[in-house]
Short mmCIF file of C-alpha atoms in Angstrom, two decimals:
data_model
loop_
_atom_site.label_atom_id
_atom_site.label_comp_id
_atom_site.label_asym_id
_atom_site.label_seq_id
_atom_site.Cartn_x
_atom_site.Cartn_y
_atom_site.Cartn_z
CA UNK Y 883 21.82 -12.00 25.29
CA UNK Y 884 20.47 -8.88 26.38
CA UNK Y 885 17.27 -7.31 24.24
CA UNK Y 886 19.47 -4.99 22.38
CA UNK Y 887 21.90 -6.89 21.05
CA UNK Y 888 18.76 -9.38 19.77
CA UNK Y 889 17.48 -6.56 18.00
CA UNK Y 890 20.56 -5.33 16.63
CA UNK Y 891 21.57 -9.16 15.41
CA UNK Y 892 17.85 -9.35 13.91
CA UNK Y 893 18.66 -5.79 12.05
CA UNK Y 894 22.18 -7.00 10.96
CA UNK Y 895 21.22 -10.19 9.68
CA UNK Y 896 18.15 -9.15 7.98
CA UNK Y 897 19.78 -5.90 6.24
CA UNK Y 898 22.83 -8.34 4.68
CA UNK Y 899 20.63 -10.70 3.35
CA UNK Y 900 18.71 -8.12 1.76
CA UNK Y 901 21.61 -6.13 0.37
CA UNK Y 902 22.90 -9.64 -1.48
CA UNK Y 903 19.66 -10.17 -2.47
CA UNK Y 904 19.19 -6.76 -3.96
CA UNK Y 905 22.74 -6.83 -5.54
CA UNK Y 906 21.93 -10.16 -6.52
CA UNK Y 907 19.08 -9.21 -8.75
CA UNK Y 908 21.16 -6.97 -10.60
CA UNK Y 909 24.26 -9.72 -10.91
CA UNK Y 910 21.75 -11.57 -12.52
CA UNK Y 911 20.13 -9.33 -15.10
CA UNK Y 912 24.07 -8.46 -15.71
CA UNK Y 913 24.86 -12.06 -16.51
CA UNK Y 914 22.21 -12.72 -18.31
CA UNK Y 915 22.82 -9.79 -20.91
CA UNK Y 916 26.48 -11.07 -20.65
CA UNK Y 917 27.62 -8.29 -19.06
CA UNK Y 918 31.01 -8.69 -17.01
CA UNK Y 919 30.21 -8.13 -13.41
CA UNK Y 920 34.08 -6.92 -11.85
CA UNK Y 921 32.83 -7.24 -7.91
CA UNK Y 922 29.86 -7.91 -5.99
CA UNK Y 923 30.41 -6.76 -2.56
CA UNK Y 924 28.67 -7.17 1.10
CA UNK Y 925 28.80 -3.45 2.33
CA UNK Y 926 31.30 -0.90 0.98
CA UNK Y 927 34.98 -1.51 0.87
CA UNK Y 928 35.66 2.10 0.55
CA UNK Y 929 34.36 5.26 2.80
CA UNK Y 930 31.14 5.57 0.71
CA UNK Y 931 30.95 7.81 -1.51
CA UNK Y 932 34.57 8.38 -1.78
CA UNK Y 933 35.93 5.17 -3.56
CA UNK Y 934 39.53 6.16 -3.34
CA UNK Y 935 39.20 6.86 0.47
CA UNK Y 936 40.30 3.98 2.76
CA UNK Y 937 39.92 1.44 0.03
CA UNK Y 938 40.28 -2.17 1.96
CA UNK Y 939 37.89 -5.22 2.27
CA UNK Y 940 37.20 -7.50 5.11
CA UNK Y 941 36.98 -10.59 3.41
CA UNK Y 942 37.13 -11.09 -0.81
CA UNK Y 943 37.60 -14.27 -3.37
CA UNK Y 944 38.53 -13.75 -6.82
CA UNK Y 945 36.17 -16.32 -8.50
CA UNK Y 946 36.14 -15.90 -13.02
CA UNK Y 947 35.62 -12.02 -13.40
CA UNK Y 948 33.97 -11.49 -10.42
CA UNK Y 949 35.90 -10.77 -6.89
CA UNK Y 950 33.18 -11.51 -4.30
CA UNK Y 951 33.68 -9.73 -1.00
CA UNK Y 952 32.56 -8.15 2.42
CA UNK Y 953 33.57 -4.31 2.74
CA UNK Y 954 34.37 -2.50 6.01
CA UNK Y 955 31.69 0.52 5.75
CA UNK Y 956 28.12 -1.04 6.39
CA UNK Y 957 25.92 0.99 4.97
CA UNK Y 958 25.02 -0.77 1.93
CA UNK Y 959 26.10 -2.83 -1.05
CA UNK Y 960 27.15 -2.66 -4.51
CA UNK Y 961 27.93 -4.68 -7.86
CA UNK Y 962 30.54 -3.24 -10.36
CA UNK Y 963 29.19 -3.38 -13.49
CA UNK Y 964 31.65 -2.61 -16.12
CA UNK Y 965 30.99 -0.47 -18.17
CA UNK Y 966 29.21 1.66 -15.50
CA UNK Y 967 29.41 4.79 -13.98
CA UNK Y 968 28.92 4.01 -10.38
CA UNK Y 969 29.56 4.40 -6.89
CA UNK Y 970 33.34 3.23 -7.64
CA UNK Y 971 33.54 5.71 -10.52
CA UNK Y 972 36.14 3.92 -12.06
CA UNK Y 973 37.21 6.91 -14.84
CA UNK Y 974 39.74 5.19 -16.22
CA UNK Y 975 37.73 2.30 -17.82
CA UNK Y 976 34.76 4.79 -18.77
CA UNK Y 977 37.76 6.68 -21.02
CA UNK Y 978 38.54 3.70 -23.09
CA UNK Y 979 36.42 2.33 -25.98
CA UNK Y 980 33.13 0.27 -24.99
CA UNK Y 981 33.57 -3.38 -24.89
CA UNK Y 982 30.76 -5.54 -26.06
CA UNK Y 983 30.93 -7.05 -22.18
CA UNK Y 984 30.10 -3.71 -20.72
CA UNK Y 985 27.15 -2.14 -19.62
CA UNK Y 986 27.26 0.72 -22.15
CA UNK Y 987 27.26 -1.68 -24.75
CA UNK Y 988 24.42 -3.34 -24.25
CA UNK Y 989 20.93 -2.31 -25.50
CA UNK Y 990 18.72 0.43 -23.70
CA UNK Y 991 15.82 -2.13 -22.40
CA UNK Y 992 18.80 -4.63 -21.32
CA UNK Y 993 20.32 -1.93 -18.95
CA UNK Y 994 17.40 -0.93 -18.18
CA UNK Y 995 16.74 -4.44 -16.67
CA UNK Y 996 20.10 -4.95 -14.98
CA UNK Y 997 18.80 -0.94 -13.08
CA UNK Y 998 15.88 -2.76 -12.25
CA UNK Y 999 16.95 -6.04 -10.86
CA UNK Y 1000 17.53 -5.10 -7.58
CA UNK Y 1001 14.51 -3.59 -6.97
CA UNK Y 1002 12.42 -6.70 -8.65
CA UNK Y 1003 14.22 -8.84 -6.68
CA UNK Y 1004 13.26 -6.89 -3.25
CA UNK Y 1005 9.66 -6.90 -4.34
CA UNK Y 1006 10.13 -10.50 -4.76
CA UNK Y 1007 11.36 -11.27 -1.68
CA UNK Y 1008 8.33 -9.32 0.26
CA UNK Y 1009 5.85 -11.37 -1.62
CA UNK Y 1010 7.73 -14.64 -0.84
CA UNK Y 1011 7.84 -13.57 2.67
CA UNK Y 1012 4.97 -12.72 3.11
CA UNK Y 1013 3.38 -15.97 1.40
CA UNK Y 1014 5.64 -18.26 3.62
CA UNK Y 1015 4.61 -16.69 6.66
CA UNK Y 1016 0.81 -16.62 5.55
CA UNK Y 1017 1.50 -20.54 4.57
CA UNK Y 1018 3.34 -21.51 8.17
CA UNK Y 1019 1.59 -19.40 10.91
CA UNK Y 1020 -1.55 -18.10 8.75
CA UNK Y 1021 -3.21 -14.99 9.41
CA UNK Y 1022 -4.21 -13.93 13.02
CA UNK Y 1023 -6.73 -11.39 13.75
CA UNK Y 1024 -8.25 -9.52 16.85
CA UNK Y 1025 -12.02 -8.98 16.06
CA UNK Y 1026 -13.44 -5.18 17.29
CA UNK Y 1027 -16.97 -7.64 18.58
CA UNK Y 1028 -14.46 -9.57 20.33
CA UNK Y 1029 -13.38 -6.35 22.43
CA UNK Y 1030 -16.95 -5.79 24.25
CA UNK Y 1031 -15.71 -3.77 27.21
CA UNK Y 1032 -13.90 -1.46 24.79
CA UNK Y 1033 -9.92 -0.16 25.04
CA UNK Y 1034 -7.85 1.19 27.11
CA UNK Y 1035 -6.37 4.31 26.94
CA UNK Y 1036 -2.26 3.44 27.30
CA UNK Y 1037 -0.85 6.97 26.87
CA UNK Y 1038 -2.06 10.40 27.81
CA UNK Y 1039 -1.78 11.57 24.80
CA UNK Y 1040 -4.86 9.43 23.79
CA UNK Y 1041 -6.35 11.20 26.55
CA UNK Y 1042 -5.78 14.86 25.27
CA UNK Y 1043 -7.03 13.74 21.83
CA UNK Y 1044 -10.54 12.89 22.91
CA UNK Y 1045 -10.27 9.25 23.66
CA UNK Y 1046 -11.62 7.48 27.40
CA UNK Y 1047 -11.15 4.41 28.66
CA UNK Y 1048 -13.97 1.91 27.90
CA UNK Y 1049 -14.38 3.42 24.16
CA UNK Y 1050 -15.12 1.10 21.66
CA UNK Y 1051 -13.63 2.61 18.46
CA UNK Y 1052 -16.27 1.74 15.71
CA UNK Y 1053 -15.22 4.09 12.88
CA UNK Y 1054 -11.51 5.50 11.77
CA UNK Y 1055 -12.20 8.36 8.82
CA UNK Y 1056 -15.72 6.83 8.24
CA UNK Y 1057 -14.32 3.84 7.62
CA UNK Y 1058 -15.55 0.77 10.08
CA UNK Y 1059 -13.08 -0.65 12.24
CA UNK Y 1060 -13.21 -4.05 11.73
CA UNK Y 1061 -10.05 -5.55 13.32
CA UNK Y 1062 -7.98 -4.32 16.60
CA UNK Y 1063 -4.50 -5.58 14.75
CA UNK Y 1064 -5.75 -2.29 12.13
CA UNK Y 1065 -6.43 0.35 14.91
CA UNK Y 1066 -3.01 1.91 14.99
CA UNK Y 1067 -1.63 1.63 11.10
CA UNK Y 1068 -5.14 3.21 10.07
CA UNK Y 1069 -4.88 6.12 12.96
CA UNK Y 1070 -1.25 7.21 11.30
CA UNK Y 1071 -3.88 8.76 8.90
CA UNK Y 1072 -6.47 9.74 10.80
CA UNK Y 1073 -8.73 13.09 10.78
CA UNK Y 1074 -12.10 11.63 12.63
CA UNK Y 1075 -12.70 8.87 14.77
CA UNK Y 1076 -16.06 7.67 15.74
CA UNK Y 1077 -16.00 5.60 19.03
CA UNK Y 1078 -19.17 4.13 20.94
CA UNK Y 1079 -19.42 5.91 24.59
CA UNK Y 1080 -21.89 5.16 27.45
CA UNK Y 1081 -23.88 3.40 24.21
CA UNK Y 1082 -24.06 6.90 22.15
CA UNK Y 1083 -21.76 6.90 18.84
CA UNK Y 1084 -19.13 10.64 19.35
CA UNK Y 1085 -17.40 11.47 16.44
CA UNK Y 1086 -14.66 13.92 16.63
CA UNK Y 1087 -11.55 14.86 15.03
CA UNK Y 1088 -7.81 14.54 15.32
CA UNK Y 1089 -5.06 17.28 14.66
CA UNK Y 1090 -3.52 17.69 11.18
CA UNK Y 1091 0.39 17.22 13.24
CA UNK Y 1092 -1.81 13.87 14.87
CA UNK Y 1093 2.04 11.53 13.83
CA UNK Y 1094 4.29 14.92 15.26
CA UNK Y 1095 2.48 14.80 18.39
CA UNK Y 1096 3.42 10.90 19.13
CA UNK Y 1097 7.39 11.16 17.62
CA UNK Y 1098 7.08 14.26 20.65
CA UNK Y 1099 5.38 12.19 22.94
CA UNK Y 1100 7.75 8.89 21.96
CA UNK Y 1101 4.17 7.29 22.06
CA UNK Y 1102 4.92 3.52 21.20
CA UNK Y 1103 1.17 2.39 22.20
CA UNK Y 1104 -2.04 4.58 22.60
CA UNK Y 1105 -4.31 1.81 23.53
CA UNK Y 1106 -4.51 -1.56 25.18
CA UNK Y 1107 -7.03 -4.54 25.03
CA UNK Y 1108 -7.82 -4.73 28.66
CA UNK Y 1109 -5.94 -7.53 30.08
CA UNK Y 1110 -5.70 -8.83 34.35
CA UNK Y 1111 -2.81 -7.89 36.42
CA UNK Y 1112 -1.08 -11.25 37.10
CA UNK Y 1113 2.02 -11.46 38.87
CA UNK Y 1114 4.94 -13.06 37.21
CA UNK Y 1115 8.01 -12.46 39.62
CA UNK Y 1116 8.30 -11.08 42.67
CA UNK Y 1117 11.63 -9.45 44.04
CA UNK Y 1118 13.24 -10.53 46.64
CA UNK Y 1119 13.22 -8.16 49.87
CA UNK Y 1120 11.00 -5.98 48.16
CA UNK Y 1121 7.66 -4.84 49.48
CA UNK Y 1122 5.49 -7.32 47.59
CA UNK Y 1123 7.74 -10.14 48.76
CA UNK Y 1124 7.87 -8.87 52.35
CA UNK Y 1125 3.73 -9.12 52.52
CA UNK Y 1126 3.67 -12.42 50.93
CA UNK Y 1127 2.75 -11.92 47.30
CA UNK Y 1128 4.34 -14.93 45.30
CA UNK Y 1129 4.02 -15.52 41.43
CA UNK Y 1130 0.77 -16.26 39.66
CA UNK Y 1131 -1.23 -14.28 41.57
CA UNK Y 1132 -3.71 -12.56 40.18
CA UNK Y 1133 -4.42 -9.21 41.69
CA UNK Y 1134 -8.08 -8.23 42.29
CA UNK Y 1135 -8.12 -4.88 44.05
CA UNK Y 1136 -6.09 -1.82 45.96
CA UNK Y 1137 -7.29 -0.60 48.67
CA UNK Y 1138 -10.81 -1.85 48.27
CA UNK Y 1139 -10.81 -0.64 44.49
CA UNK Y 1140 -11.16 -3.54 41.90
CA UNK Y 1141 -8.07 -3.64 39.25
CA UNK Y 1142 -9.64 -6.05 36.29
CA UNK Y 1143 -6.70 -5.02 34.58
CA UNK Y 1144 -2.81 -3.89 34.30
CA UNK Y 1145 -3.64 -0.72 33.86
CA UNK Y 1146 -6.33 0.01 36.88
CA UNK Y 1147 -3.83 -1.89 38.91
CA UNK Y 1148 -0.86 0.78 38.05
CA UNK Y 1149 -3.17 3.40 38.48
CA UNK Y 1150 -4.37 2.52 41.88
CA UNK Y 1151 -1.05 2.04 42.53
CA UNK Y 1152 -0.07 5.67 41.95
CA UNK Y 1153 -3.01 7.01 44.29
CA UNK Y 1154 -1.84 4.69 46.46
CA UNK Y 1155 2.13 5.50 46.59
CA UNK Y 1156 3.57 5.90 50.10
CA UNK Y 1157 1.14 4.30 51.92
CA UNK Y 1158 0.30 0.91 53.18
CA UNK Y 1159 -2.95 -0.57 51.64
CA UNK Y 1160 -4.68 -3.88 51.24
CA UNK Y 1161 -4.16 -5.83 48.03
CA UNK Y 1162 -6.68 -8.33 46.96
CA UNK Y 1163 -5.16 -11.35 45.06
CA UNK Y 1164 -6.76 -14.72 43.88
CA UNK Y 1165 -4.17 -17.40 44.50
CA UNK Y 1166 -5.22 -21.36 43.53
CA UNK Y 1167 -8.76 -20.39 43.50
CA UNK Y 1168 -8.56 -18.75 46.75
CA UNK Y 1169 -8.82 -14.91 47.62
CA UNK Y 1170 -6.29 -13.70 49.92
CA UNK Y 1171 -6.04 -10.04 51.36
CA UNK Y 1172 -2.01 -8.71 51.78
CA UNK Y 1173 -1.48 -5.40 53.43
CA UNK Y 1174 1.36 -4.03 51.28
CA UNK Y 1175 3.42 -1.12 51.39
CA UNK Y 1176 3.53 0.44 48.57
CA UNK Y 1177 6.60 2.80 47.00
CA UNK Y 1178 7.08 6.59 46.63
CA UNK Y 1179 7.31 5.81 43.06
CA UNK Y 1180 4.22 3.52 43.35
CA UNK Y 1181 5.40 0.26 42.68
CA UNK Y 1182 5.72 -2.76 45.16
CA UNK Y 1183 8.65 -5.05 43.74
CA UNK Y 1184 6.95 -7.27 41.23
CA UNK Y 1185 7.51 -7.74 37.43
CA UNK Y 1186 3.85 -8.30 36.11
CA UNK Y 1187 2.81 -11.09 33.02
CA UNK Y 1188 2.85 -9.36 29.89
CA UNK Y 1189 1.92 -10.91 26.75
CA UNK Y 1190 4.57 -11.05 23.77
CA UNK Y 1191 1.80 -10.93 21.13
CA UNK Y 1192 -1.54 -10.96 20.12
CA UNK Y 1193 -2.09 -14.70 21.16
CA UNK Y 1194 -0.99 -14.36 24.22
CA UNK Y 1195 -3.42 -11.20 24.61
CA UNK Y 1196 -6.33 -12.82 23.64
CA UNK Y 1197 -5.80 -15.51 25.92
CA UNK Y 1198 -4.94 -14.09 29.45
CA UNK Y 1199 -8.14 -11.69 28.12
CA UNK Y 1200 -10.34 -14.63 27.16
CA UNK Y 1201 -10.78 -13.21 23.84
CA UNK Y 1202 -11.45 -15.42 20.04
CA UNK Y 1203 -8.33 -14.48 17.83
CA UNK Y 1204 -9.93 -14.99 14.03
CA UNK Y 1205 -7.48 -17.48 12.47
CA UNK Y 1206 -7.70 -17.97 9.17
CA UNK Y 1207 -5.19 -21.13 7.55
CA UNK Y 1208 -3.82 -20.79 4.20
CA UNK Y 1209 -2.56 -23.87 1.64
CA UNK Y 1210 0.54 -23.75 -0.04
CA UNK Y 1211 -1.17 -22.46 -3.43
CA UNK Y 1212 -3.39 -19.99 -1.39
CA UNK Y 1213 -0.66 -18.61 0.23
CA UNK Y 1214 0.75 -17.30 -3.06
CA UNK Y 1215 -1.93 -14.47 -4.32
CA UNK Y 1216 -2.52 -13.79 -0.50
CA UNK Y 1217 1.37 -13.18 -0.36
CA UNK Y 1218 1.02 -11.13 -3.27
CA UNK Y 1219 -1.86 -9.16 -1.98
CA UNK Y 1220 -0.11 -8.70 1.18
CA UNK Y 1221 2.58 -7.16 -0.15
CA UNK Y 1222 0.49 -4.82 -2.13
CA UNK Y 1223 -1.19 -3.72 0.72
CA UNK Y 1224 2.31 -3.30 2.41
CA UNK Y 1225 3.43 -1.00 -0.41
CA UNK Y 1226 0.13 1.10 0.03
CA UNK Y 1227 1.25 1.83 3.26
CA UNK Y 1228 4.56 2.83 3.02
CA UNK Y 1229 3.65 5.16 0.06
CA UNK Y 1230 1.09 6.42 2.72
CA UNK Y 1231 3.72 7.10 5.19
CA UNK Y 1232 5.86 8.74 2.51
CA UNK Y 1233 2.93 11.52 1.70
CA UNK Y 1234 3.07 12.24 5.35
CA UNK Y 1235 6.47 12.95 5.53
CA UNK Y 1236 6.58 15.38 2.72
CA UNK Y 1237 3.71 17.35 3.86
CA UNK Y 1238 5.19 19.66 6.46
CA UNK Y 1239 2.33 19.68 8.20
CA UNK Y 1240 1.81 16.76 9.46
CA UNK Y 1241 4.95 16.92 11.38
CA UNK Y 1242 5.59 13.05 10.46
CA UNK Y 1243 9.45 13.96 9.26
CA UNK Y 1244 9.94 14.42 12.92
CA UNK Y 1245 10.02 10.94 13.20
CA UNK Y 1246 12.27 10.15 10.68
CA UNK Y 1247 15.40 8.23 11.80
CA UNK Y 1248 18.09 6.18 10.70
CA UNK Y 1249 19.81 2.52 11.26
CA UNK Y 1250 19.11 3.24 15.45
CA UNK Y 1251 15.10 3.41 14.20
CA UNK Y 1252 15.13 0.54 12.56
CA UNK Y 1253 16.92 -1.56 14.80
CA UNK Y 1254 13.98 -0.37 17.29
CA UNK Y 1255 11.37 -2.06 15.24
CA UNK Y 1256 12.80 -5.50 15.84
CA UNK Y 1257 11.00 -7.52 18.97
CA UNK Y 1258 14.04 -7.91 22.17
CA UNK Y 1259 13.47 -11.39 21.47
CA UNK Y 1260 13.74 -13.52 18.43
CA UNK Y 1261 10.52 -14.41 17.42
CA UNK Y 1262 10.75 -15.78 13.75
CA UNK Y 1263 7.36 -14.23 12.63
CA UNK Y 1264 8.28 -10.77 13.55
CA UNK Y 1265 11.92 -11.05 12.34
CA UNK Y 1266 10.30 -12.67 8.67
CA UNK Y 1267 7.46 -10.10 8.95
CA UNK Y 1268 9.74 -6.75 9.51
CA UNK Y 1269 12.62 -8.18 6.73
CA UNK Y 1270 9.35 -8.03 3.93
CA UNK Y 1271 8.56 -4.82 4.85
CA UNK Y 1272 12.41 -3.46 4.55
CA UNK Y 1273 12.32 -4.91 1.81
CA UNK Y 1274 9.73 -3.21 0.35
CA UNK Y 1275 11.04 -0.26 2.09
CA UNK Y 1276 14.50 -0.75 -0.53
CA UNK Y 1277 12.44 -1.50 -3.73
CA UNK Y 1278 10.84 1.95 -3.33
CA UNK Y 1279 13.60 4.06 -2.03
CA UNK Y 1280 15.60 2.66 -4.52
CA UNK Y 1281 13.05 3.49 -7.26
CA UNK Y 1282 13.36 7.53 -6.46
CA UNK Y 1283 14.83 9.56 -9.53
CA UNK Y 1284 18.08 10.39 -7.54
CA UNK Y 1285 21.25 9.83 -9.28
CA UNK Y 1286 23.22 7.29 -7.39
CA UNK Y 1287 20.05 4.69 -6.71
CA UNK Y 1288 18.71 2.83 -9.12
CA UNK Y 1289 16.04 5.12 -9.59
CA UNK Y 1290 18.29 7.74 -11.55
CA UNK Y 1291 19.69 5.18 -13.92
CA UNK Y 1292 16.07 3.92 -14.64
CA UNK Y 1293 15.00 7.56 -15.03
CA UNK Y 1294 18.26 8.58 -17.75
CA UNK Y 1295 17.68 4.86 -19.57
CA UNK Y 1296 14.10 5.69 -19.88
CA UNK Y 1297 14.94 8.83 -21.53
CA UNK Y 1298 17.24 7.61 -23.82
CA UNK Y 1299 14.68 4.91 -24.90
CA UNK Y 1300 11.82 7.94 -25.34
CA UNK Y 1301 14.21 10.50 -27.12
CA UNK Y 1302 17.01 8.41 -28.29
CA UNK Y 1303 19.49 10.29 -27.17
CA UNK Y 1304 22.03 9.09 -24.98
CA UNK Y 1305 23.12 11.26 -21.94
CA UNK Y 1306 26.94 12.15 -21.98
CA UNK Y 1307 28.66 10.09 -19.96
CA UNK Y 1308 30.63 12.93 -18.76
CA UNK Y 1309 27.39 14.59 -17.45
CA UNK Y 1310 25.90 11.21 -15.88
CA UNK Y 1311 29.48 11.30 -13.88
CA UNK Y 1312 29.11 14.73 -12.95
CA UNK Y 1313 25.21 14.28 -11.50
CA UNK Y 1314 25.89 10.55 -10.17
CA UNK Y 1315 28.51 12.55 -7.73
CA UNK Y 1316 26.22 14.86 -7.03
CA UNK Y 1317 23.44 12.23 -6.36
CA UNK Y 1318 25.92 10.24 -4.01
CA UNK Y 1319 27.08 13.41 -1.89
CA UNK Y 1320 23.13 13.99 -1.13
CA UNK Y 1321 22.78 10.26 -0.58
CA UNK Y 1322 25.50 10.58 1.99
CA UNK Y 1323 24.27 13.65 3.25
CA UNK Y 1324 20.90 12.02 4.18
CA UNK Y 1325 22.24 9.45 5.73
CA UNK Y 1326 24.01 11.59 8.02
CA UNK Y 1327 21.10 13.60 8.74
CA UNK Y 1328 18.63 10.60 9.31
CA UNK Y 1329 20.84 9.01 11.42
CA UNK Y 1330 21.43 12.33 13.57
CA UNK Y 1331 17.95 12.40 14.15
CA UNK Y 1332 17.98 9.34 15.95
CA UNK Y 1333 20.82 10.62 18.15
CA UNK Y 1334 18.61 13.91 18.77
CA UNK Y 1335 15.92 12.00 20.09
CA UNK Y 1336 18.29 10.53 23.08
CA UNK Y 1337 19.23 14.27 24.06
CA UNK Y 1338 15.30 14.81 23.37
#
């Protein structure tokens, strides 16, 4: 299976059991108050928002009052609450007489629960997640002592901004650097940097539109831990192959100049392109000298050993990963604290987006986006550690005050509780369309961003 379709079964399997969940927690606040739950669907079995358009399910199974059932439209999930006005904005039922089973008959702080049970439930499921994983694989960390020949610079955008390679970054906003798995989430909000150069300490600063400039850049990775160029495959009738390069050989210079590391190695490479140099490799202990031609593109036919993830890293760089080993009980409040943390810095990225000038709605996207973040190969501990933070990602954008989430029937409940007043259900139809219509209307737009950027 290609990379792709690994990263768009991670997204598709990870965003289902997510939407159950979420529905889930609202099912169960819903039972609970003994409040008749009329369907509890997987995806939309109508053309969301428009629950009279192309109304058909994939799958569904009458079971009591509930029919359970997978819709056709994935972008989402939904319980019908009766009672409720809601995405299927069932008029009919909301123009009889309440029921004591329905929603509207149940007491403020009750519905206010059954609003809220989706988004407990997602918060939940971070904090579990993240105190399994801490419990299983424990925490690994790259120490900034371990890195004593400094970074890399892996883009030239880090090069415009100040940084060299060799740096070692000591300092991000006054605030020390104390871990290389830190460098990048902390420089998303960065205005100074303070890096150790030629053994003086430089301080200088980073542009306000810092996040615009890599969504224009499509920078995935501004630095690198410096790591050797070892060769993993070679291709057949290529140049490497034709002067005798095999795999696991680990490349020592071009053209008399050393290359410690992937990135020396590419760019002798490019100085190099056209010609026909010597390349220094150390094969079995031995050190071997290939003349090699050597493309117009600058490459020679090899696919090089990259590492999949820090561990890896650390050890083709002889580095000391810190790993720190959590009990089952210990693994709870760190869970908890981890998702904390999490939600810190997702509210972080959310003040960047709304301040214009920062540029970071630029990189904004939709479904495509997040199927990006997924690894090209199932790793459990990636695909476990991206579901929390969705998660997390649901509970919040859920929370928002827009009629149509969660967040807008919290927000009208919580007024009725403060005033006691109810709002007219007329008006909560009227503003729950509304609310849906911009819902869709985001969605759109989102997920035409991410089509922009493949024109881009």
């Amino acid at each position: 299976m290609s990379g792709l379709w690994v990263q768009i079964a991670q997204f598709f399997v990870a965003l289902s059991l997510l939407i159950v969940l979420h529905e889930g927690g609202h099912f169960f606040f819903a039972r609970l108050f003994k409040t008749r739950v009329e369907k509890f669907y997987l995806f939309f079995d109508f053309l969301f928002p428009f629950s009279n358009v192309l109304p058909f399910s994939l799958w569904k199974k009458k079971k009591g009052d509930t029919e359970y059932g997978i819709g056709w439209f994935p972008l989402g999930g939904y319980v019908k609450i009766a009672g409720m006005v809601d995405e299927s904005m069932d008029k009919e039922q909301m123009a009889k007489p309440p029921e004591p089973w329905e929603f509207r008959s149940k007491k403020p702080w009750q519905r206010l629960l059954i609003m809220l049970g989706g988004i407990i439930v997602n918060i939940l499921t971070a904090f579990l997640i993240y105190a399994m994983i801490l419990f299983v694989w424990g925490e690994k960390k790259l120490p900034m002592s371990e890195l004593r020949n400094g970074i890399e610079v892996a883009d030239s955008l880090a090069y415009q901004l100040g940084f060299k390679d060799g740096d070692i970054i000591k300092k991000v906003n006054s605030e020390d650097l104390v871990y290389y798995n830190d460098l990048m989430p902390k420089m998303l909000y960065a205005q100074t940097v303070t890096v150790s150069r030629s053994g003086k300490d430089t301080t200088f600063g980073l542009p306000v539109n810092f996040v615009e400039q890599l969504v224009d850049n499509k920078s995935k990775m501004l630095f690198a831990v410096p790591f050797p160029a070892a060769i993993k495959e070679v291709t057949p009738d290529k140049n490497a192959a034709k002067a005798g390069l095999l795999a696991q050989d680990k490349i020592l210079s071009v053209a008399g100049t050393p290359t410690h590391t992937v990135i020396e190695f590419k760019k002798a490479l490019q100085l190099h392109k056209g010609n026909i140099v010597p390349i220094s490799v150390e094969r079995k202990g031995t050190i071997t000298s290939l003349n090699t031609a050597i493309a117009a593109d600058g490459t020679i036919g090899i696919e090089l050993n990259l590492p999949s993830n820090n561990e890896e890293l650390a050890k083709m760089s002889n580095l000391k990963m810190e790993v720190k080993k959590y009990g089952f009980f210990e693994a709870i409040p760190a869970g908890m604290v981890m998702a904390k943390n999490k939600i810190g810095d997702y509210l972080g990225q959310f003040k960047l987006i709304f301040n214009p000038k920062t540029g970071a709605y630029k990189g904004v996207g939709g479904f495509d986006s997040m199927r990006k973040i997924f690894p090209e190969e199932w790793h459990w501990q990636s695909f476990w550690n991206i579901t929390a933070f969705i998660s997390l990602a649901l509970a919040i954008m859920n929370l928002l005050p827009i009629p149509g989430l969660d967040g807008g029937y919290v927000m009208f409940t919580l007024w009725e509780m403060i005033t006691g007043r109810k709002p007219n259900e007329k008006f909560l139809e009227i503003v729950t369309t509304i609310g849906l219509v911009l819902l869709l209307i985001l969605m759109v737009a989102v997920n035409a961003n991410d089509i922009l950027k493949y024109f881009k």
